XYZ file of C-alpha atoms in Angstrom:
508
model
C -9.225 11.083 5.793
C -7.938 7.738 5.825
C -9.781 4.467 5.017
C -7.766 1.286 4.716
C -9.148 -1.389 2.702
C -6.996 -4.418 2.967
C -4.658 -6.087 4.768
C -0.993 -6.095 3.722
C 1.082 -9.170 4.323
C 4.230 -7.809 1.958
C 7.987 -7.116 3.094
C 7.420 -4.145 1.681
C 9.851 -4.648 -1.270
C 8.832 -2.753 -4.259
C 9.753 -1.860 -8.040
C 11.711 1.275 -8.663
C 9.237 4.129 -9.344
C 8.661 7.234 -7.648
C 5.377 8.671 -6.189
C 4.600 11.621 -7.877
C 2.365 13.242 -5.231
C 3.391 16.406 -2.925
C 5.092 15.199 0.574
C 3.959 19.175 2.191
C 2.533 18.215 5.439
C -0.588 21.161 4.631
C -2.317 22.163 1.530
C -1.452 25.458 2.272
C 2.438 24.623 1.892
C 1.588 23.358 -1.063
C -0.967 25.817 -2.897
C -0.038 29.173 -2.586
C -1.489 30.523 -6.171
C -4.830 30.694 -7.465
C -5.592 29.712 -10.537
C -8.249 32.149 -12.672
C -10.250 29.364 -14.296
C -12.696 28.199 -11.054
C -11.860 24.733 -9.922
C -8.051 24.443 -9.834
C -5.181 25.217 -8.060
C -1.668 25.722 -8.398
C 1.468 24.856 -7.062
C 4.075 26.965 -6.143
C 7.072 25.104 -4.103
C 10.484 22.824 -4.224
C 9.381 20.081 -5.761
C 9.371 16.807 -3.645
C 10.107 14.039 -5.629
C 13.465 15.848 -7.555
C 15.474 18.258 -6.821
C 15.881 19.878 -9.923
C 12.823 21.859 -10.077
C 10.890 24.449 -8.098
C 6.892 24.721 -9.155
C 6.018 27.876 -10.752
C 2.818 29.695 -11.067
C 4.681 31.474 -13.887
C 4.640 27.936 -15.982
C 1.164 27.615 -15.973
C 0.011 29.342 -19.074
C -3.770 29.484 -18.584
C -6.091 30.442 -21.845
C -9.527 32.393 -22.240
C -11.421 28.786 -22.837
C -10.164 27.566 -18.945
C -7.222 24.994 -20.994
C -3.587 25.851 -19.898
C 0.126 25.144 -20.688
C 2.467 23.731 -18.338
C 5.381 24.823 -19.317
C 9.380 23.232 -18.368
C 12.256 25.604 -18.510
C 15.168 26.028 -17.170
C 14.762 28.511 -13.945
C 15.320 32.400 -14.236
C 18.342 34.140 -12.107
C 18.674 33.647 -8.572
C 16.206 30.487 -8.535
C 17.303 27.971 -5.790
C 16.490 25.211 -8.437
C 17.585 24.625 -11.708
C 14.307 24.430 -13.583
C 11.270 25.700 -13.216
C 7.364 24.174 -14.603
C 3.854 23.869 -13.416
C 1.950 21.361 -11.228
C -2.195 22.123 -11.226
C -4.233 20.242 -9.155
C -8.361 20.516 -8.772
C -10.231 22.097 -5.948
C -12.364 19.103 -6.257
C -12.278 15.839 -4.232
C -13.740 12.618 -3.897
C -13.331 9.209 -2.641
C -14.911 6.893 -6.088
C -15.855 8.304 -9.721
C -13.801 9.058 -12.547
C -11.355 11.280 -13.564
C -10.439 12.909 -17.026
C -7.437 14.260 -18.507
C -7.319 15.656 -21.727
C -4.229 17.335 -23.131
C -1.682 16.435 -25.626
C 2.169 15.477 -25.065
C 5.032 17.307 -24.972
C 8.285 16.376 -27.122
C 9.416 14.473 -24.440
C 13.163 14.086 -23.830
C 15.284 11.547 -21.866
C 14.576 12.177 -17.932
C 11.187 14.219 -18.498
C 7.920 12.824 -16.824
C 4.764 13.962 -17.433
C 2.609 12.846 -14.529
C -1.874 12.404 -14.752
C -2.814 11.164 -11.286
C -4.828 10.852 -8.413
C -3.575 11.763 -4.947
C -5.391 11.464 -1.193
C -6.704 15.088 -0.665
C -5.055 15.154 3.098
C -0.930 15.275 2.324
C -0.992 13.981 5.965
C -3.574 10.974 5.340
C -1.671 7.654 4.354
C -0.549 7.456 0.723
C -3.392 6.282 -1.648
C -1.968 7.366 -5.619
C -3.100 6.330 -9.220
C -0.746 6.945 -12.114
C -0.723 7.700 -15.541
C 2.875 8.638 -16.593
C 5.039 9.526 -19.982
C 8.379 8.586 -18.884
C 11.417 9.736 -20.706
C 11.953 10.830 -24.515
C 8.739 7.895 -26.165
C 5.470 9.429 -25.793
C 4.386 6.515 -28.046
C 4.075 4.367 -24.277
C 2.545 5.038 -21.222
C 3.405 3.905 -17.529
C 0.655 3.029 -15.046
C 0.707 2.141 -11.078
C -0.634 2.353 -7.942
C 0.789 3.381 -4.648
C -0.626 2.225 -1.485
C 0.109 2.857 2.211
C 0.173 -0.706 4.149
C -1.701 -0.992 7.306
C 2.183 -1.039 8.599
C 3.290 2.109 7.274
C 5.112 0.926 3.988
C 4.380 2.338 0.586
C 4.025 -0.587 -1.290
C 3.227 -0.392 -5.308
C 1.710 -3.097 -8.328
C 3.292 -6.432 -8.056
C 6.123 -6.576 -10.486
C 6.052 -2.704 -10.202
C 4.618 -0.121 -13.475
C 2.648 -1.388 -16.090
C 4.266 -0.379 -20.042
C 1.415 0.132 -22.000
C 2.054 0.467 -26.275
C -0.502 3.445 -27.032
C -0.887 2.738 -30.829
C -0.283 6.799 -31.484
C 2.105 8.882 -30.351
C 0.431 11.133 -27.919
C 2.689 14.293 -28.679
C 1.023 14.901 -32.004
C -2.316 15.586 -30.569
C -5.101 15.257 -27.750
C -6.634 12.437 -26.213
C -8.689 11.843 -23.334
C -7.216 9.820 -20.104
C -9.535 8.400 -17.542
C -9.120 6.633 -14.301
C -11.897 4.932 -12.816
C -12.119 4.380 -9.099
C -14.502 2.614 -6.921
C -14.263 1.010 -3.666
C -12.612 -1.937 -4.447
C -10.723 -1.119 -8.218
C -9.002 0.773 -10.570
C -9.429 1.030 -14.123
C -7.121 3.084 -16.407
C -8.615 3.996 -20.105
C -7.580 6.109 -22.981
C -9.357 7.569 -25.473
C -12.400 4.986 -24.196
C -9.618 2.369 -24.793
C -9.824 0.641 -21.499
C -6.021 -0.496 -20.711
C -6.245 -1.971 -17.235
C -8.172 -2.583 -13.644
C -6.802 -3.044 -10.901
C -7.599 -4.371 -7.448
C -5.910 -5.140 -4.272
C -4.648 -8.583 -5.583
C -2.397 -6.678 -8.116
C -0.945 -5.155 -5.100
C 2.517 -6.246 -3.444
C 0.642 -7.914 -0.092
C -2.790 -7.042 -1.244
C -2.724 -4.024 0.142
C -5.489 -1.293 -0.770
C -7.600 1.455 1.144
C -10.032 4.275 -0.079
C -9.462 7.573 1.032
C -10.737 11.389 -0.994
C -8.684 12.181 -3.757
C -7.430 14.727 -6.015
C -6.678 14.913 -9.794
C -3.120 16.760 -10.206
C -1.004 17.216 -14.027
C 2.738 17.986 -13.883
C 5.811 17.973 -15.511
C 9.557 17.339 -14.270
C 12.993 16.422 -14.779
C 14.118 13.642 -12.883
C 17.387 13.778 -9.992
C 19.967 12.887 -10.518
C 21.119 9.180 -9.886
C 17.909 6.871 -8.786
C 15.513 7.904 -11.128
C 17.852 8.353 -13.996
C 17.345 3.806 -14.055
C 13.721 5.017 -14.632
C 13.157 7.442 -16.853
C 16.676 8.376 -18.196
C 19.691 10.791 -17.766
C 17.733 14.376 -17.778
C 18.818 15.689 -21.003
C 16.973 19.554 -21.734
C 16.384 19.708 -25.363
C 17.327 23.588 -25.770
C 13.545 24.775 -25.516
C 11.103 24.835 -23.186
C 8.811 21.838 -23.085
C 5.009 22.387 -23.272
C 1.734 20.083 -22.423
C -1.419 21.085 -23.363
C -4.144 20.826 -21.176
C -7.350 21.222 -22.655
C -9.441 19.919 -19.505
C -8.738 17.668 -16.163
C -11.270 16.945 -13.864
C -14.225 14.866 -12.129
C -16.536 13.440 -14.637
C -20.568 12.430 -14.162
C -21.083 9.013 -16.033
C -23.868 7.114 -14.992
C -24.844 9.097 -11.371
C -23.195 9.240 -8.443
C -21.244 6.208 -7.704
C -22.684 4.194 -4.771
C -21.616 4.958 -0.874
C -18.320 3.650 0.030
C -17.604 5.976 3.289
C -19.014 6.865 5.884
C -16.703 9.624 8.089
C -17.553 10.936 11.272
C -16.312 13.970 13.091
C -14.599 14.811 16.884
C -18.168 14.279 18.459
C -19.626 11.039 19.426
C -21.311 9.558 16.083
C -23.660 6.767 15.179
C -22.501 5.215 11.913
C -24.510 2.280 10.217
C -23.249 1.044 7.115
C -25.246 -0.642 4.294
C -25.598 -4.067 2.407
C -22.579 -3.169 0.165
C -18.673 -2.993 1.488
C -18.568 0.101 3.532
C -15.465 2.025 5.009
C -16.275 3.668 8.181
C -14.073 6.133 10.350
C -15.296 7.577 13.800
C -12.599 10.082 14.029
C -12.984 11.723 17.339
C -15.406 11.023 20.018
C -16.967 8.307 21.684
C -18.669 6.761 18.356
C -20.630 3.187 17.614
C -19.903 1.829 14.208
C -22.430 -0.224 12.687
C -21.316 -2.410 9.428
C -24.628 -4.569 8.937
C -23.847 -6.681 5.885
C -21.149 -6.665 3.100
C -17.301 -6.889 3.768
C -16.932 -3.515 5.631
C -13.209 -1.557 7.062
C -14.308 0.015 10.368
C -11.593 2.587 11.853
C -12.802 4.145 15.413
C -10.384 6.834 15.840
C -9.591 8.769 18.680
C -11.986 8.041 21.663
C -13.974 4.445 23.248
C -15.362 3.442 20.395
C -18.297 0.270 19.608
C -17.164 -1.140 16.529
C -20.106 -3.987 15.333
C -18.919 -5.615 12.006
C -21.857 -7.505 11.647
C -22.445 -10.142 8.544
C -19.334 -10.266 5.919
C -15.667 -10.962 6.073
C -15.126 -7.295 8.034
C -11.604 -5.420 9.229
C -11.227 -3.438 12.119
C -8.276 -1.477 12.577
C -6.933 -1.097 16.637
C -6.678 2.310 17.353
C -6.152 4.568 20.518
C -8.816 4.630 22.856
C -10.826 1.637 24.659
C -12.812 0.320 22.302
C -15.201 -3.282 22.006
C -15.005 -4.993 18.542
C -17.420 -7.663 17.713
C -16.448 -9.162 14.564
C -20.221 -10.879 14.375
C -20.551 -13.234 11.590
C -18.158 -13.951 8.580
C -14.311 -14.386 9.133
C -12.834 -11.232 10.031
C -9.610 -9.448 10.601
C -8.588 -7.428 13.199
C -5.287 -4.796 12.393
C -2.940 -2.983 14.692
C -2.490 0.120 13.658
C 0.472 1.540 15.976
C 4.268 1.111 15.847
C 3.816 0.568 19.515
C 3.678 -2.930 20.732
C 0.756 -4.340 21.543
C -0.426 -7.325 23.825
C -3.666 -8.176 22.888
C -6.131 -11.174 23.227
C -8.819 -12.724 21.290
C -12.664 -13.187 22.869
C -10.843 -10.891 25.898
C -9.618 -7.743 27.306
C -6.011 -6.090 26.458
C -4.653 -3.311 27.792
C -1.357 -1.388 26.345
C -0.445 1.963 27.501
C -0.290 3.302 23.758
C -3.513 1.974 22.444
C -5.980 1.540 25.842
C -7.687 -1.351 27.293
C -9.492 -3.312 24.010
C -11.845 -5.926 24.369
C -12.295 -8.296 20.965
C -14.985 -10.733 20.051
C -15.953 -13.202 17.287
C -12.528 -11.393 15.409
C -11.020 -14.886 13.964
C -7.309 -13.318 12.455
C -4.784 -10.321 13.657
C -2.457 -8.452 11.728
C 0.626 -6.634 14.054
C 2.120 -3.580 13.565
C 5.524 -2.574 13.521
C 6.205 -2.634 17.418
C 6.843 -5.878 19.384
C 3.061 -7.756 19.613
C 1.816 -10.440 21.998
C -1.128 -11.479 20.325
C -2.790 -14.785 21.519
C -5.634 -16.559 19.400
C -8.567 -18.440 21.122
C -10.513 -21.586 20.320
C -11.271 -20.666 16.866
C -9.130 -21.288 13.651
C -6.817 -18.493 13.876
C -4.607 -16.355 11.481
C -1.853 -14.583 13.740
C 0.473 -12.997 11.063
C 3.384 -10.521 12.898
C 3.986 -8.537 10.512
C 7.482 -6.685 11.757
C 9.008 -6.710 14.680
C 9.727 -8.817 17.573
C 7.043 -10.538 18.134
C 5.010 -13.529 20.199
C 2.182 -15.249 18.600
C -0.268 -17.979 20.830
C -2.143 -19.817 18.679
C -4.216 -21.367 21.918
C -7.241 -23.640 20.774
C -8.064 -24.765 17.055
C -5.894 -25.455 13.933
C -4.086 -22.349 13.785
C -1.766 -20.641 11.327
C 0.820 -18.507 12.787
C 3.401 -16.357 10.464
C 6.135 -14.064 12.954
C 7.021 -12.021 9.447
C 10.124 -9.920 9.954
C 11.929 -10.107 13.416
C 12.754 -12.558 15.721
C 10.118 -13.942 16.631
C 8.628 -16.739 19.172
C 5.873 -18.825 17.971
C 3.636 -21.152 19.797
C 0.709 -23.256 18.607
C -1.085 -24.147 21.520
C -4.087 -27.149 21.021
C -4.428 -28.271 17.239
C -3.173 -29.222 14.318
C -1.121 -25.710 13.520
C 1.056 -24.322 10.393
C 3.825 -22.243 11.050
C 3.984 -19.941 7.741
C 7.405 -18.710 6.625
C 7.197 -16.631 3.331
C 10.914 -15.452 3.092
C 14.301 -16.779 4.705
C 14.301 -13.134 5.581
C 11.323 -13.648 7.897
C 14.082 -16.195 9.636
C 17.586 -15.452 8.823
C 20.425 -17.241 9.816
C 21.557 -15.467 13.687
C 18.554 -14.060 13.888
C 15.425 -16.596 13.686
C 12.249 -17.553 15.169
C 11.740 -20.018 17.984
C 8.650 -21.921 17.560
C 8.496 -23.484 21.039
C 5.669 -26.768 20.403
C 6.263 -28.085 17.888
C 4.857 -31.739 17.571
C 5.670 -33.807 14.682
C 3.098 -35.738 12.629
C 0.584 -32.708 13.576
C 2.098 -29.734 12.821
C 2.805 -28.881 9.964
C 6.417 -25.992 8.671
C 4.974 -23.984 5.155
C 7.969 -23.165 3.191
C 6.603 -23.301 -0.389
C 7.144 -19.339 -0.429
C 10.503 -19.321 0.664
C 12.126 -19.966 -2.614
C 11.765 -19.615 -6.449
C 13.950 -23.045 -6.579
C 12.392 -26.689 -5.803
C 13.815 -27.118 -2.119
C 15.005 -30.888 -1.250
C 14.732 -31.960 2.617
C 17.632 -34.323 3.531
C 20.434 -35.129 6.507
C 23.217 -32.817 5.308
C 23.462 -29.604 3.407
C 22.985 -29.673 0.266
C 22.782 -27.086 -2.747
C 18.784 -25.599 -1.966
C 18.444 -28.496 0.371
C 16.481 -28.449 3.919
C 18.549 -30.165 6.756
C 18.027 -30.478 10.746
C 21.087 -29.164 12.876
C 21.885 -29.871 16.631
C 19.710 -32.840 18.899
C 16.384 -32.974 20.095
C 16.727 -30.631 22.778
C 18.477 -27.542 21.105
C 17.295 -28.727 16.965
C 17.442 -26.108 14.135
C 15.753 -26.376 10.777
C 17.553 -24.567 8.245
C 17.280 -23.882 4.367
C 19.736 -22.628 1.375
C 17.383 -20.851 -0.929
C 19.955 -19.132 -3.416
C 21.499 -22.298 -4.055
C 25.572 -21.876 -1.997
C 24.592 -24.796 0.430
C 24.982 -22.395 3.119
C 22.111 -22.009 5.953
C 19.630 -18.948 4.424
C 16.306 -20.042 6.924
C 17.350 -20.989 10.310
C 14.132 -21.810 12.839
C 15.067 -22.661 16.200
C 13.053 -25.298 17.864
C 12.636 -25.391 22.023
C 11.990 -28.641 23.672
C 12.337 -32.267 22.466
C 11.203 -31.512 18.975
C 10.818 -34.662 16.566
C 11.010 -33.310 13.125
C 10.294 -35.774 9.322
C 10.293 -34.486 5.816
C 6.324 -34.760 6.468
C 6.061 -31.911 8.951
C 6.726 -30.011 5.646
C 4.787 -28.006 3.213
C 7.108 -27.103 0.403
């Protein structure tokens, strides 16, 4: 089950860390040992995220009170992997609460990560991932992140990447209790009722966050060689096997249940109506009608001709297969492609594409692409058109809109109003390889390039060191940018027509 909560306007550039959670396209790939204490399970395959290690049912040590041992070693004869340990996950899902760990530390050594987190239930369901992690030989520190699957397919993680958290003990000399918290909207990461951090979607690299039913999984592993090794250290085996406690892991009951975030349908034709709170709703299969009412709500239709009604609150509806009608209704709301197929779609009207049907869209104010080529056209609202990859075309039509191509070559086009054309990287424009924005009209239009560089930028006649410069006449002009400083063209935006172009078209 997927829900996607927000939209993600990232490159997709990341931190180093890896995702600890299995890549098995079916739980039963993944789980092929039962555990004897009721409410766990047990892996027993390669390993996904190094290839020095093969899960073992053999390295979980379980004990007559239901705690158990994972246990690192290396592998017995005629193993395919080097090392062998244990990865337990629960039976147990859920989409909000809070989850315990309690277990104490291993010695750790240099390239050893032991891994408390929360993974989406469905291996095939886009990548939703809370992390505790000892990484390397200090248990006396503790990593933390988040993983999140962008509405365009990219696995983006906490801005400025892993969170190094001084514990104040050193966990490998006894227990303590680990908790993450999750509800529809945060996550917060305790110890020992300690709370450490919450997070929310604008911690994430493009804001990106989405709900989805999780799982709680402990494990222990070596890292591969070469990538990881700038993480967590060369993998050095200290001569004996390595050994984490577990005394308990699990779902815990604080407070009730938490309050509905999700409302799922099936492959029939469902009535969903949401509440006054933020709701996530998904139709799945069949002809379904999706009801948000009030609160901010993320309404996903699924397979079939859906009726998607967002109703009061700044709502997101994600374009799907199937022809469905989307009515925004009140608040400013977002409307995201969810295909790598291009689309050509059309606000307040009809748009058909082979890959995603015939879609008609009202009272929607801003579209996100995908990651095919989109011709998306705005209407007499205020618009946010934002490209996201791709090569794409973005109509502005009526009202002061704000159009942003992202990655690809784009073509860009106002229409009526005073509109912004938003460039957040010289990447989103590179020099070869740029947009064309084909109205522009000076002393109403207006360039953002306050994003495009860490460095003050300087507009002038001639290139200069992180200087902004016009090339070529009226008829065939270029506005280009050095942003690392080498006076050479970084941003290059192409304009069409007799463009007039003054150092106050720009936002810098």
């Amino acid at each position: 089950m997927e829900q996607p909560m927000a939209l993600d306007f990232s490159s997709g550039k990341k931190a180093f860390s890896p995702s600890l959670g299995p890549t098995p396209t079916s739980l039963a790939s993944i789980f092929t040992a039962s555990a004897p204490t009721e409410g766990y399970m047990v892996s027993d395959y390669p390993a996904t995220q190094t290839s020095r290690l093969r899960w073992s049912p053999d390295n979980v040590i379980w004990h007559p009170d239901g705690s158990f041992d994972l246990v690192l070693e290396p592998s017995p004869a005629g193993t395919d992997r080097p090392f062998v340990s244990g990865e337990v996950a629960t039976t147990a899902t859920a989409m909000t609460g809070t989850w315990e760990w309690t277990l104490q530390a291993p010695d750790m050594a240099s390239g050893s990560v032991l891994g408390m987190f929360l993974f989406q239930a469905d291996p095939q369901s886009p990548r939703a991932e809370y992390d505790f992690e000892f990484v390397g030989d200090d248990t006396t520190q503790i990593e933390l992140n988040v993983h999140m699957q962008n509405v365009s397919g990219q696995i983006v993680t906490l801005e400025g990447g892993p969170q190094t958290i001084d514990l104040g003990f050193d966990a490998a000399l006894g227990q303590h209790s680990y908790t993450i918290e999750v509800t529809g909207t945060s996550a917060t990461f305790t110890i020992d009722g300690r709370e450490l951090a919450t997070y929310t979607a604008a911690d994430m690299i493009g804001d990106a966050w989405r709900v989805t039913d999780l799982r709680a999984y402990v494990d222990l592993w070596p890292v591969s060689p070469g990538g990881q090794e700038y993480w967590a250290g060369p993998w050095v085996y200290p001569g004996s096997p390595m050994v984490a406690k577990v005394t308990a892991m699990g779902m815990v009951t604080q407070g009730g249940e938490p309050p509905p975030t999700g409302l799922v349908g099936n492959e029939l034709a469902n009535l969903l109506a949401g509440t006054i709170g933020n709701d996530v709703m998904d139709g799945r299969g069949g002809n379904d009608t999706l009801n948000g009412n009030a609160g901010d709500d993320a309404l996903l239709g699924g397979a079939g001709n859906d009726h998607l009604f967002g109703g009061d609150g700044a709502d997101t509806f994600f374009l799907d297969a199937g022809n469905d009608l989307i009515d925004g209704g009140a608040g400013i709301d977002w409307l995201a492609v969810a295909s790598a197929v291009g689309v050509a779609l059309t606000l307040g009207k009809s748009g058909r594409d082979a890959a995603m049907g015939n879609d008609t869209v009202k009272n929607v104010e801003n579209v996100i692409g995908g990651a095919g080529n989109d011709t998306i056209t705005g209407d007499r609202m205020a618009n946010i058109l934002l490209g996201s990859t791709g090569d794409d075309a973005l109509s502005g039509d009526k009202g002061n809109d704000v159009l942003d191509g992202g990655l690809g070559r784009d073509r860009l086009t106002g229409g009526q109003g005073a509109d912004t054309f938003l460039f957040r990287s010289a990447t989103d424009s590179p020099r070869g390889a740029g947009d064309t924005i084909t109205d522009f009209r000076g002393g109403q239009d207006k360039i953002d390039l306050m994003d495009i560089s860490d460095h003050s930028l300087t507009f002038g006649k001639t290139a200069t060191s992180y200087g902004i410069w016009t090339e070529g006449d009226k008829r065939s002009m270029h506005l280009v940018a050095d942003v690392d400083g080498d006076a050479l063209p970084d941003l290059d935006i192409a304009f069409a027509g007799n463009a007039r172009f003054t150092a106050s078209d720009l936002i810098l």
